[in-house]
Amino acid sequence: MENVDHAQANELFSAYWDDELAPEQASALEEHLRSCVVCRREYQTFEQAIGKLGNMHRMVAPSDFAVAVRKQINRRSKGRFFTPKRLAQRVPFEVLSLVMLGLVVAIYILLQFAQPSALKLP
Ligand SMILES: [Zn+2]
């Protein structure tokens, strides 16, 4: 990427702030910011907004936070999400159909042997 336009520059702001841009992207953005007042001002606004967010009090999530969130979602969705799966739901249907097919073949073979009259003995 050699040149970035205004829209691209704006899209890169947050990644640039997080230091997640590839070196050539970062330098392309810096190049654009040097030459473009509009985007420079835009980026300053972005920086200020992020800076204010960063100053906000950080809270550490309790250790059971993820579990509690899952439970909450499960309750509020009336069990539509995060319901512990029953065995029938966990067995993949591909495996199930193969097992059924095997069973049918097994029964067929058993029936063949169970009918001596149908067997042609030499
Ligand atoms: Zn620009």
XYZ file of C-alpha atoms and ligand atoms in Angstrom:
123
model
C 0.000 0.000 0.000
C 1.666 3.187 -1.118
C -0.984 5.828 -0.726
C -4.023 5.950 1.488
C -6.997 8.182 0.877
C -9.089 9.852 3.545
C -11.473 6.955 4.011
C -8.668 4.407 4.240
C -6.750 6.606 6.643
C -9.782 6.815 8.904
C -10.180 3.065 8.852
C -6.556 2.595 9.861
C -6.699 4.882 12.889
C -7.674 2.311 15.452
C -5.242 -0.331 14.232
C -2.526 2.325 14.111
C -3.320 3.329 17.662
C -3.096 -0.297 18.770
C 0.187 -0.688 16.901
C -1.319 -3.440 14.771
C -0.464 -2.062 11.336
C 2.154 -3.536 9.069
C 5.169 -1.203 8.878
C 4.361 -0.136 5.317
C 0.724 0.563 6.232
C 1.799 2.586 9.235
C 4.243 4.647 7.202
C 1.627 5.164 4.473
C -0.783 6.452 7.092
C 1.880 8.673 8.665
C 2.673 9.990 5.223
C -0.973 10.832 4.669
C -1.320 12.427 8.096
C 1.689 14.629 7.372
C 0.170 15.853 4.137
C -3.507 16.027 5.076
C -4.818 18.505 7.625
C -8.296 17.020 7.627
C -7.124 13.559 8.605
C -4.574 14.919 11.059
C -7.338 16.744 12.891
C -9.499 13.652 12.605
C -6.770 11.532 14.158
C -6.249 14.017 16.987
C -9.944 13.800 17.786
C -9.703 10.023 17.681
C -6.673 10.080 19.961
C -8.435 12.322 22.452
C -11.497 10.121 22.506
C -9.404 7.003 23.012
C -7.286 8.791 25.616
C -10.394 9.640 27.608
C -11.567 6.071 27.424
C -8.147 4.879 28.538
C -8.322 7.090 31.603
C -11.520 5.508 32.714
C -11.338 3.295 35.740
C -10.384 -0.207 34.759
C -12.170 -3.051 36.410
C -11.012 -6.605 36.706
C -13.695 -9.092 35.797
C -14.506 -11.604 38.511
C -13.136 -15.061 37.833
C -16.571 -16.563 37.221
C -17.571 -13.742 34.884
C -17.659 -15.853 31.692
C -19.685 -18.582 33.373
C -22.104 -16.033 34.817
C -22.554 -14.411 31.401
C -23.311 -17.785 29.822
C -25.838 -18.570 32.549
C -27.452 -15.164 32.151
C -27.748 -15.578 28.369
C -29.118 -19.065 28.822
C -31.750 -17.799 31.263
C -32.759 -14.761 29.217
C -32.916 -16.681 25.949
C -35.065 -19.274 27.732
C -32.542 -22.000 27.027
C -32.043 -21.223 23.360
C -28.331 -20.571 23.843
C -25.678 -22.221 26.008
C -27.885 -25.086 27.060
C -25.741 -28.057 28.031
C -26.148 -30.497 25.176
C -27.768 -33.847 25.585
C -26.081 -36.966 24.215
C -28.375 -37.230 21.177
C -27.459 -33.711 20.134
C -23.761 -34.302 20.615
C -23.543 -37.399 18.393
C -22.889 -36.133 14.879
C -25.502 -37.224 12.417
C -22.877 -38.432 9.964
C -21.668 -40.977 12.492
C -25.226 -41.877 13.400
C -26.176 -42.567 9.768
C -23.090 -44.741 9.266
C -23.984 -46.752 12.359
C -27.559 -47.180 11.109
C -26.312 -48.298 7.705
C -24.000 -50.830 9.334
C -26.911 -52.107 11.399
C -29.096 -52.589 8.337
C -26.344 -54.522 6.561
C -25.761 -56.649 9.668
C -29.475 -57.478 9.929
C -29.590 -58.312 6.238
C -26.659 -60.727 6.540
C -28.153 -62.293 9.682
C -31.465 -62.840 7.877
C -29.671 -64.483 4.966
C -28.104 -67.008 7.325
C -31.299 -67.472 9.337
C -33.134 -68.752 6.281
C -31.517 -72.092 5.428
C -33.963 -72.670 2.593
C -32.700 -69.588 0.824
C -29.129 -70.805 1.118
C -27.889 -72.756 -1.869
C -25.686 -75.515 -0.585
C -23.439 -77.336 -3.008
Zn -6.922 12.773 4.490
